[in-house]
DNA sequence: CTGTTAGCGCCTTCAT
DNA sequence: ATGAAGGCGCTAACAG
């Protein structure tokens, strides 16, 4: 039984089959140059017959540019990044560009290794989370000459273009809202052991406003692992068990905060009477909860889309020593019933 | 100002800089063959100085194998697939393999296009969701000779290796459990307009058991879009507003079911007194809810891990015309308070 | 231990 | 409208 498990067919194979030169096959495949109808039909038929699939390794090597975009995500355990990835993918695929990706697990060191790995594929562009990177990461990207976009955050100086929101301002806006509602004794519940630098910025914005107002932060509880409703519920239980529990809690994101709400629902604790809560992200599932969480809505899909366009469009001048572009995509404080 | 924005340095550049031949650079970089300490040090220094990054397009073309694995996901809007992706990525990155991916949006036609696009990169393997694919998809994969793994489902014949659970059996197990609890009039709430073939299999298993028991399905509500808590809550409200509402509802997944729970919590509807619910997936956030949902726990990370190993390890014989491998990773019905 | 030669599959350039 | 030559950057195979 002569299995067809030989090497994949090349343009040469098709050329032979169709009785033309390999170059003509190349032209037909790309729809480039002029080809007679007769030849085109024969080539297409031969290609279909042999099950030809272009070898992008070869074409990319020759053309010195790929249809790949590198994407680094801090984690896959948080749906926020799935949403950014979704925005990226949507836009990329419409241009027939594929995403290659890596996960940094919120470690800049890990990010550096992953960036190196990704750059080896000579992607057309690279998308990074946040504005903080090691010098080596920046150097490698600069040296490679690929286009860069940084997403999520705009508090800092982008390498080239940033698409996000001011995390610090989001923290401040939340604090102002809670202060207006009359709360004075605040607590914070965070995750990722402080490695999530965007969360740290929100926290510091929040604290600054609280301090300026003469109110106080009486508690700071940051769990080690990733955020989740379960961890949020657990942390809430611990915090409320203390004799000096704060009157209002700022959670580093909606998942943790929703867990806090669940603890209260299960234990007959009145929100916001006994304790007030606020989150961050504006995830859509909040709309399904019995108590609406006050949160900050962020344009995550849009961050992905804009970043994809940025690293992909030829129009913009990322080439020269242009000024970095900072696109503030804006957030919106969504008042709920939780504070 | 002579900007360094020239082409990325090649091994030739390093060779010149270090005063050796390009081949020696290649050897040092790969740690292959014997090289004197002196030469190695010089080459490494030169490489660092010039910011050298390997060009995998060239090495892969030459070696006729890449360190890329192609991954197709039905959607990024459901965290179940982020988890599978996480398992895949974890395992791949430990072997310095990068995932390239595409999203099919639950369309087999779309999947076919994406597979073609992915195969052009000559990945070492490809991971597909489910066992249903177009003939053209199967043919393209077979012709390319890449290793395949199919995840999530084992009800059918895999191309080569499947890592999942019996979706049909999961549906049947849920029905048996609910029947044991005494419910007789059932309803179903699904999503993705029936394009999620795994959900369809669960539903048909569920229905079969209900029918065999002489009980009945009195309602079948499948929404068009993706599943979400919000949609689940909305559907629950609609269903309970009917005069002929069922006593027990089977949801195609936990997100929808959790939305149903939220509707009941908000409206003082007793679970399971007035209505019973069951879900599917066993997402961890269920543990945070005030009412525990009866659901089926599935090993999603493990599916990703096993699939990654399968397409990646040289040991297994995917090459020949071996029998397909079916790995039933098993599910577990987790009894809750909801039925 | 190090260098030379050849070629992976494709596309650019230059003929015809 | 089609073909021939050459090379993208790398590594296998063979010399020395």
XYZ file of C-alpha atoms (C1' of nucleotides) in Angstrom:
710
model
C 0.000 0.000 0.000
C 1.724 3.147 -1.170
C 0.649 5.613 1.484
C 0.646 9.251 0.441
C 2.710 10.005 3.524
C 5.577 11.401 1.537
C 6.770 14.958 1.925
C 4.231 17.696 1.351
C 4.014 18.762 -2.303
C 5.961 21.832 -3.360
C 5.446 24.290 -6.166
C 7.869 22.232 -8.182
C 5.570 19.233 -7.941
C 2.656 21.305 -9.140
C 4.729 22.778 -11.924
C 5.601 19.322 -13.191
C 2.005 18.169 -12.904
C 0.719 21.217 -14.753
C 3.524 21.330 -17.292
C 4.684 24.835 -16.454
C 7.602 26.325 -14.579
C 7.684 26.637 -10.824
C 7.731 30.403 -11.178
C 4.424 30.349 -12.968
C 2.922 28.322 -10.169
C 4.148 30.907 -7.718
C 2.510 33.655 -9.726
C -0.798 31.863 -9.985
C -0.856 31.107 -6.287
C -0.287 34.696 -5.342
C -2.471 36.135 -8.074
C 0.556 38.213 -9.009
C 1.587 39.234 -12.489
C -0.241 38.165 -15.623
C -1.109 34.561 -16.328
C -3.199 33.170 -19.117
C -6.505 31.617 -18.168
C -5.430 28.306 -19.565
C -2.314 28.119 -17.423
C -4.098 29.376 -14.342
C -6.748 26.700 -14.588
C -4.203 23.940 -15.094
C -2.136 25.075 -12.142
C -5.127 25.387 -9.867
C -6.295 21.955 -10.819
C -2.884 20.438 -10.186
C -2.626 22.180 -6.836
C -5.995 20.870 -5.754
C -5.144 17.404 -6.954
C -1.908 17.264 -4.996
C -3.331 18.997 -1.957
C -0.852 21.814 -2.120
C -0.417 24.073 0.885
C 1.875 27.052 0.684
C 5.014 26.849 2.772
C 5.089 30.114 4.634
C 8.478 29.353 6.096
C 9.941 29.635 2.638
C 7.893 32.591 1.458
C 8.467 34.509 4.659
C 12.184 33.814 4.561
C 12.374 35.097 1.056
C 10.077 38.076 1.526
C 11.706 39.015 4.822
C 8.357 39.571 6.447
C 5.791 37.265 7.968
C 2.049 37.243 8.426
C 2.486 36.510 12.103
C 1.923 38.781 15.062
C 3.408 37.950 18.445
C 1.220 38.379 21.497
C 2.291 38.249 25.118
C -0.353 37.836 27.795
C 0.225 37.979 31.540
C -2.104 35.049 32.166
C -4.869 32.979 30.642
C -6.593 32.592 33.981
C -8.287 35.952 33.779
C -10.944 36.425 31.176
C -9.939 40.022 30.706
C -7.010 38.840 28.636
C -9.110 36.424 26.651
C -11.115 39.449 25.658
C -8.080 41.423 24.592
C -6.893 38.380 22.697
C -10.282 38.157 21.089
C -10.057 41.727 19.865
C -6.576 41.089 18.557
C -7.496 37.870 16.822
C -10.589 39.307 15.203
C -8.647 42.109 13.624
C -5.626 40.035 12.700
C -7.546 37.243 11.045
C -9.390 39.740 8.883
C -5.956 40.532 7.449
C -4.991 36.889 7.267
C -2.457 37.295 10.015
C -2.096 34.647 12.676
C -1.294 35.280 16.317
C 1.571 33.390 17.965
C 1.579 33.816 21.662
C 3.196 33.328 25.004
C 2.162 33.791 28.619
C 4.377 35.666 31.054
C 2.596 34.727 34.290
C 3.082 38.313 35.444
C 6.854 37.930 35.442
C 8.971 40.417 33.512
C 11.784 37.905 33.441
C 9.511 35.314 31.901
C 8.287 37.946 29.481
C 11.836 38.559 28.340
C 12.376 34.896 27.511
C 9.076 34.667 25.713
C 9.709 37.775 23.687
C 13.007 36.313 22.539
C 11.285 33.113 21.524
C 8.566 35.003 19.696
C 10.929 37.341 17.872
C 12.751 34.372 16.400
C 9.707 33.920 14.186
C 10.199 37.386 12.762
C 6.656 38.500 13.487
C 5.348 41.585 11.790
C 4.553 43.073 15.157
C 4.418 42.334 18.848
C 1.800 43.182 21.439
C 2.797 43.421 25.077
C 0.790 43.893 28.259
C 1.550 47.092 30.113
C 4.425 49.493 29.848
C 6.895 47.846 32.196
C 9.490 45.583 30.635
C 13.084 44.677 31.288
C 15.754 46.648 29.454
C 16.707 43.486 27.611
C 13.142 43.041 26.401
C 13.094 46.573 25.060
C 16.509 46.189 23.474
C 15.576 42.945 21.736
C 12.441 44.460 20.312
C 14.196 47.610 19.199
C 16.959 45.627 17.543
C 14.514 43.412 15.689
C 12.744 46.385 14.225
C 9.261 44.887 14.679
C 6.363 47.138 15.419
C 5.238 47.191 19.040
C 1.998 47.984 20.759
C 1.472 47.984 24.490
C -2.018 47.390 25.825
C -4.007 47.934 29.024
C -2.065 50.793 30.546
C -1.051 54.312 29.564
C 0.609 55.459 32.785
C 4.184 55.675 31.573
C 6.142 55.963 28.359
C 5.330 53.459 25.644
C 8.031 52.039 23.413
C 6.004 53.117 20.440
C 2.243 53.022 20.938
C 0.018 52.307 23.917
C -3.686 51.470 23.847
C -5.278 51.423 27.242
C -6.481 53.505 30.112
C -4.902 55.311 32.996
C -4.976 52.701 35.720
C -4.014 55.250 38.296
C -6.924 57.487 37.298
C -9.281 54.513 37.517
C -8.193 53.966 41.117
C -8.636 57.622 41.879
C -12.088 57.763 40.311
C -13.209 54.837 42.415
C -11.914 56.444 45.607
C -13.625 59.743 44.822
C -16.911 57.980 44.217
C -16.725 56.078 47.485
C -15.704 59.147 49.445
C -18.671 61.038 48.022
C -20.888 58.289 49.320
C -19.545 59.046 52.762
C -17.228 56.142 53.479
C -14.103 56.952 55.471
C -12.502 53.663 56.523
C -11.304 51.668 53.525
C -9.829 48.284 52.866
C -8.227 46.772 49.763
C -8.341 43.198 48.531
C -5.938 42.272 45.751
C -4.374 39.240 44.119
C -1.309 38.014 42.246
C 0.826 38.990 45.226
C 1.389 42.480 43.854
C 2.844 41.276 40.586
C -0.020 42.752 38.608
C 1.478 46.173 38.036
C -1.751 47.644 36.683
C -3.547 46.664 39.876
C -0.751 48.244 41.873
C -1.241 51.506 39.993
C -4.975 51.485 40.641
C -4.324 50.822 44.290
C -1.880 53.656 44.560
C -4.282 56.054 42.849
C -7.013 54.932 45.205
C -4.839 55.389 48.275
C -3.652 58.811 47.201
C -7.188 60.158 46.949
C -8.221 58.548 50.218
C -5.247 60.117 51.946
C -5.837 63.540 50.438
C -9.393 63.413 51.699
C -8.196 62.694 55.206
C -9.854 59.289 55.190
C -7.912 56.127 55.864
C -6.878 52.761 54.537
C -7.262 50.370 57.421
C -6.632 47.094 55.635
C -4.635 45.700 52.768
C -5.119 42.059 51.942
C -3.340 40.750 48.855
C -3.618 37.058 48.131
C -0.790 35.245 46.427
C -2.543 33.424 43.596
C -4.722 34.510 40.718
C -7.981 36.302 41.309
C -11.205 34.353 41.388
C -14.656 34.538 42.880
C -13.768 31.798 45.317
C -10.710 33.653 46.584
C -12.699 36.867 46.782
C -15.338 35.197 48.870
C -12.753 33.699 51.177
C -10.914 36.983 51.610
C -14.202 38.766 52.302
C -15.067 36.293 55.022
C -11.701 36.821 56.675
C -11.888 40.559 56.470
C -15.389 40.807 57.884
C -14.449 38.534 60.759
C -12.053 41.152 62.080
C -13.163 43.491 64.808
C -11.715 46.452 62.934
C -13.264 45.627 59.562
C -13.403 48.566 57.133
C -16.721 50.031 56.019
C -15.789 49.940 52.359
C -13.686 47.575 50.299
C -11.893 48.215 47.048
C -11.223 44.990 45.144
C -8.534 44.777 42.518
C -11.077 43.337 40.112
C -14.640 42.201 39.572
C -14.033 38.510 40.146
C -12.756 39.081 43.648
C -15.502 41.614 44.333
C -18.228 39.294 43.076
C -16.908 36.685 45.469
C -17.263 39.260 48.209
C -20.855 39.868 47.202
C -21.525 36.144 47.325
C -20.199 35.923 50.854
C -22.568 38.679 51.907
C -25.549 37.160 50.118
C -24.918 33.820 51.762
C -24.522 35.302 55.216
C -27.230 37.917 55.243
C -24.759 40.778 55.335
C -26.308 43.958 54.020
C -24.621 45.666 51.092
C -23.895 48.520 51.285
C -25.339 48.937 54.786
C -22.802 46.803 56.601
C -20.085 46.902 53.999
C -19.634 48.630 50.672
C -17.756 47.187 47.700
C -16.246 48.339 44.435
C -14.532 46.392 41.673
C -12.789 46.943 38.390
C -13.236 45.807 34.764
C -16.963 45.937 34.225
C -17.290 42.282 33.270
C -20.657 41.512 31.765
C -21.580 38.809 34.261
C -22.025 41.491 36.916
C -25.328 42.348 35.261
C -26.652 38.970 36.260
C -25.901 39.337 39.978
C -28.657 40.137 42.473
C -26.616 43.097 43.699
C -25.025 45.374 41.153
C -21.383 45.973 41.800
C -20.019 49.472 41.389
C -17.160 49.067 38.996
C -15.151 50.601 36.219
C -15.862 49.544 32.688
C -12.853 49.207 30.410
C -12.733 48.802 26.608
C -10.844 45.531 26.419
C -11.913 44.382 22.976
C -11.046 47.809 21.675
C -7.572 47.661 23.192
C -6.979 44.448 21.302
C -8.389 45.786 18.069
C -6.443 49.008 18.157
C -3.222 47.232 19.031
C -3.704 44.804 16.163
C -4.308 47.640 13.734
C -1.325 49.503 15.028
C 1.223 46.724 14.592
C -0.289 45.756 11.306
C -1.043 48.878 9.322
C 1.678 50.211 7.113
C 0.380 53.755 7.314
C 1.670 54.731 10.715
C 5.256 55.701 11.139
C 6.600 53.368 13.765
C 9.743 53.117 11.735
C 11.526 56.294 12.522
C 12.194 57.857 15.859
C 8.641 59.194 16.008
C 7.160 60.259 19.282
C 5.378 57.455 21.109
C 1.624 57.390 20.570
C -0.562 57.205 23.649
C -4.183 56.303 23.019
C -6.347 56.768 26.076
C -9.325 54.553 25.340
C -11.137 55.731 28.429
C -13.016 54.048 31.232
C -16.406 54.635 32.735
C -17.394 54.352 36.355
C -20.576 52.305 36.508
C -22.496 53.013 39.688
C -24.127 49.948 41.191
C -25.890 49.110 44.436
C -22.790 48.007 46.254
C -21.663 51.435 47.440
C 22.628 59.851 12.852
C 23.324 56.290 11.841
C 20.383 54.492 13.435
C 20.810 50.806 14.112
C 17.540 50.196 12.288
C 19.199 48.074 9.644
C 18.284 44.475 9.039
C 18.496 42.107 11.969
C 21.971 40.610 12.362
C 22.572 37.172 10.916
C 25.020 34.460 11.798
C 27.288 35.834 9.132
C 27.484 39.138 10.955
C 28.401 37.380 14.157
C 30.933 35.244 12.365
C 32.674 38.318 11.009
C 32.565 40.025 14.378
C 33.980 36.977 16.141
C 36.433 36.090 13.415
C 35.118 32.586 12.804
C 33.056 30.917 10.121
C 29.298 31.158 10.014
C 29.047 27.416 10.576
C 30.863 27.708 13.858
C 28.404 30.330 14.978
C 25.597 27.959 14.125
C 27.202 25.250 16.219
C 27.742 27.487 19.203
C 24.195 28.750 19.073
C 22.763 25.287 19.036
C 25.240 23.849 21.486
C 25.865 21.209 18.841
C 29.164 19.553 18.123
C 32.410 20.435 19.851
C 33.643 24.000 20.058
C 36.638 25.317 21.942
C 35.939 27.476 24.950
C 37.773 30.348 23.367
C 35.679 30.318 20.236
C 32.464 29.815 22.135
C 33.094 32.795 24.332
C 33.969 35.016 21.402
C 30.884 33.998 19.497
C 28.618 34.479 22.470
C 30.052 37.890 23.113
C 29.617 38.931 19.503
C 26.061 37.648 19.480
C 25.202 39.595 22.581
C 26.859 42.680 21.247
C 24.917 42.607 18.003
C 21.671 41.545 19.644
C 21.407 38.387 17.619
C 18.109 36.522 17.530
C 17.854 33.219 15.742
C 15.793 33.252 12.564
C 13.463 30.315 12.959
C 12.092 30.773 9.477
C 15.454 29.759 8.114
C 16.219 27.000 10.584
C 12.755 25.523 10.294
C 12.898 25.612 6.518
C 16.201 23.832 6.567
C 15.325 21.314 9.269
C 11.909 20.657 7.758
C 10.246 20.827 11.124
C 9.085 23.696 13.278
C 8.693 24.347 16.967
C 5.153 25.526 16.372
C 1.903 23.822 17.252
C -1.344 24.913 15.659
C -4.385 25.261 17.859
C -7.974 25.752 16.770
C -10.515 26.938 19.324
C -14.254 27.266 18.746
C -14.391 30.561 20.626
C -12.535 32.757 23.067
C -15.741 33.893 24.706
C -16.003 30.818 26.883
C -13.440 30.339 29.587
C -13.529 26.604 29.113
C -11.372 27.033 26.050
C -9.018 29.429 27.777
C -8.427 26.614 30.209
C -7.722 24.074 27.497
C -5.417 26.612 25.886
C -3.741 27.082 29.213
C -3.054 23.383 29.519
C -1.734 23.297 25.986
C 0.468 26.329 26.430
C 1.912 25.146 29.718
C 3.032 21.890 28.204
C 4.198 23.355 24.925
C 6.271 26.117 26.434
C 8.082 23.620 28.606
C 9.321 22.144 25.341
C 10.012 25.565 23.864
C 7.191 25.179 21.407
C 4.936 28.105 20.641
C 1.229 27.908 19.916
C -0.164 29.572 16.796
C -3.893 29.714 16.849
C -7.153 30.427 15.163
C -10.780 30.652 16.237
C -13.499 28.854 14.314
C -16.537 30.509 15.933
C -18.198 27.091 15.959
C -18.216 26.921 12.179
C -16.702 23.898 10.455
C -16.311 25.950 7.311
C -14.375 28.587 9.178
C -12.339 25.830 10.770
C -11.362 24.545 7.363
C -10.017 27.930 6.311
C -8.151 28.370 9.541
C -6.614 24.944 9.368
C -5.325 25.719 5.898
C -3.819 28.953 7.136
C -2.233 27.234 10.105
C -0.811 24.343 8.120
C 1.058 26.770 5.886
C 3.356 27.320 8.850
C 4.260 23.650 8.886
C 3.424 23.176 12.549
C 4.667 20.108 14.311
C 1.141 19.253 15.292
C -2.400 20.543 15.299
C -5.047 20.479 17.992
C -8.693 20.630 17.027
C -11.869 20.926 19.078
C -14.183 17.960 18.788
C -14.334 15.135 16.288
C -16.448 16.741 13.601
C -14.628 18.343 10.704
C -15.202 18.810 6.998
C -13.716 16.240 4.659
C -11.447 18.915 3.267
C -10.121 19.696 6.737
C -9.307 16.043 7.305
C -7.743 15.687 3.871
C -5.541 18.740 4.325
C -4.294 17.518 7.668
C -3.670 14.014 6.395
C -1.793 15.307 3.369
C 0.393 17.564 5.479
C 1.441 14.686 7.672
C 1.261 16.718 10.888
C 0.245 15.064 14.101
C -3.320 15.702 15.188
C -5.071 15.640 18.502
C -8.744 16.258 19.020
C -9.914 17.546 22.356
C -13.118 17.746 24.400
C -15.084 14.908 22.881
C -14.628 11.187 22.401
C -18.013 10.283 20.907
C -16.923 9.380 17.409
C -13.817 8.344 15.523
C -10.756 10.507 15.982
C -8.393 11.179 13.109
C -5.591 9.988 15.286
C -5.975 10.690 18.993
C -8.781 12.144 21.073
C -8.523 13.493 24.620
C -11.843 14.253 26.167
C -14.957 12.827 27.652
C -18.109 11.239 26.348
C -20.416 14.201 26.032
C -23.353 11.946 25.452
C -22.625 10.038 28.655
C -22.369 13.319 30.555
C -25.854 14.227 29.394
C -27.148 10.812 30.348
C -25.546 10.955 33.799
C -27.182 14.287 34.489
C -30.584 12.994 33.423
C -30.252 9.903 35.595
C -29.342 12.007 38.592
C -32.292 14.327 38.137
C -34.689 11.455 37.546
C -33.504 9.828 40.770
C -34.351 13.026 42.562
C -37.889 12.589 41.331
C -38.231 15.198 38.628
C -40.389 14.279 35.648
C -40.962 17.410 33.601
C -37.750 18.732 32.113
C -36.629 21.735 30.154
C -33.388 22.550 28.360
C -31.648 25.867 27.967
C -28.830 26.013 25.461
C -26.800 28.498 23.468
C -24.822 29.000 20.274
C -27.962 28.179 18.289
C -27.115 24.492 18.234
C -23.714 24.968 16.606
C -21.923 23.653 19.669
C -21.879 20.009 18.697
C -20.690 18.829 22.114
C -23.681 20.520 23.732
C -25.927 18.865 21.193
C -24.536 15.478 22.158
C -25.097 16.124 25.846
C -28.620 17.212 25.098
C -29.353 14.123 23.094
C -27.956 11.868 25.824
C -30.063 13.708 28.351
C -33.215 13.400 26.273
C -32.678 9.707 25.601
C -32.549 8.870 29.287
C -35.529 11.073 30.083
C -37.520 9.377 27.360
C -36.524 5.875 28.429
C -37.689 6.696 31.947
C -41.072 7.741 30.649
C -40.534 11.311 31.796
C -40.776 14.227 29.416
C -38.989 17.167 27.897
C -41.483 19.988 27.917
C -39.270 22.856 26.830
C -36.269 23.514 24.648
C -34.921 27.026 24.602
C -31.721 27.596 22.660
C -30.455 31.131 22.386
C -28.554 32.251 19.342
C -25.468 33.870 20.815
C -22.740 32.702 23.139
C -23.524 31.505 26.622
C -23.256 33.909 29.534
C -24.692 34.422 32.956
C -26.719 37.336 31.689
C -28.308 35.274 28.932
C -28.934 32.442 31.364
C -30.685 34.762 33.731
C -32.801 36.207 30.949
C -33.752 32.779 29.615
C -34.613 31.596 33.111
C -36.932 34.546 33.603
C -38.708 33.788 30.344
C -39.048 30.128 31.072
C -40.407 30.589 34.570
C -42.947 33.095 33.311
C -44.678 30.363 31.317
C -47.693 28.633 32.756
C -46.305 25.265 31.755
C -42.820 25.801 33.161
C -40.824 22.615 33.737
C -39.872 21.495 37.232
C -36.260 20.897 36.314
C -33.924 22.625 33.886
C -30.833 21.261 32.208
C -28.497 24.041 31.079
C -25.928 23.467 28.403
C -23.293 24.891 30.717
C -22.517 26.458 34.076
C -22.564 30.052 32.928
C -26.135 29.816 31.747
C -27.136 27.835 34.831
C -25.491 30.317 37.189
C -27.515 33.027 35.496
C -30.595 30.958 36.225
C -29.616 30.735 39.869
C -29.176 34.495 39.987
C -32.658 35.044 38.638
C -34.066 32.828 41.377
C -32.010 34.489 44.104
C -33.178 37.905 42.985
C -36.809 36.909 42.817
C -37.161 34.730 45.860
C -37.711 31.603 43.847
C -36.843 28.523 45.833
C -34.222 26.162 44.431
C -34.832 23.304 44.125
C -38.337 23.621 45.601
C -39.870 25.603 42.781
C -37.366 24.757 40.126
C -34.327 22.497 39.923
C -31.214 23.206 37.861
C -28.190 21.372 36.551
C -25.224 22.618 34.577
C -22.071 21.352 32.933
C -18.321 22.000 33.208
C -17.730 22.349 36.911
C -16.252 25.831 36.707
C -14.589 26.853 39.926
C -16.644 29.988 40.446
C -19.650 27.818 41.282
C -18.074 27.208 44.672
C -18.548 30.859 45.489
C -22.291 30.936 44.793
C -24.829 30.907 47.638
C -26.518 27.910 46.052
C -24.351 25.089 44.823
C -25.138 24.043 41.291
C -25.252 20.372 40.455
C -22.903 20.013 37.563
C -20.401 17.812 35.806
C -16.751 18.427 36.349
C -14.512 17.991 33.338
C -10.697 17.821 33.179
C -10.057 20.721 30.835
C -6.481 21.497 31.733
C -5.710 17.835 31.383
C -7.245 17.687 27.921
C -4.922 20.488 26.867
C -1.904 18.895 28.477
C -2.490 15.487 27.021
C -3.160 16.870 23.566
C 0.042 18.903 23.705
C 2.035 15.860 24.716
C 0.434 13.791 22.037
C 1.230 16.082 19.117
C 4.636 16.753 20.487
C 6.156 13.534 21.692
C 8.088 11.490 19.206
C 7.382 8.249 20.998
C 3.864 7.583 19.854
C 3.213 6.196 16.451
C 0.953 8.682 14.771
C 2.902 8.210 11.621
C 1.642 4.946 10.310
C -1.882 3.791 9.870
C -2.166 3.005 13.563
C -5.527 2.643 15.174
C -6.870 5.923 16.521
C -6.243 6.437 20.235
C -9.221 7.388 22.351
C -8.404 8.702 25.814
C -11.449 9.019 28.011
C -10.335 11.517 30.628
C -13.518 11.065 32.590
C -16.010 13.406 34.189
C -17.507 13.550 37.647
C -21.028 14.502 38.560
C -20.829 16.975 41.413
C -24.047 17.007 43.414
C -25.061 20.461 44.597
C -28.111 22.019 46.196
C -29.803 22.902 42.972
C -31.489 19.557 42.352
C 37.696 21.272 16.511
C 36.588 24.127 12.392
C 35.456 25.139 7.553
C 33.213 24.279 2.790
C 29.516 22.995 -0.017
C 24.855 22.346 -1.004
C 20.012 23.042 -0.616
C 15.342 23.568 2.236
C 10.859 26.278 -0.886
C 9.848 30.306 -2.270
C 9.989 35.087 -4.538
C 12.773 39.097 -6.745
C 14.977 40.365 -10.727
C 16.055 40.051 -15.125
C 15.619 37.873 -19.487
C 12.826 36.239 -23.411
C 2.889 35.918 -20.590
C 6.490 32.730 -19.073
C 11.138 31.067 -17.652
C 16.080 30.913 -15.547
C 19.149 32.296 -12.183
C 20.114 33.607 -7.593
C 19.653 34.049 -2.763
C 16.818 34.798 1.880
C 19.449 32.409 6.750
C 20.160 28.425 8.319
C 21.908 23.349 9.101
C 23.265 18.403 7.347
C 26.972 16.124 5.499
C 31.411 15.793 4.618
C 36.351 17.518 4.603
C 40.367 18.610 6.820
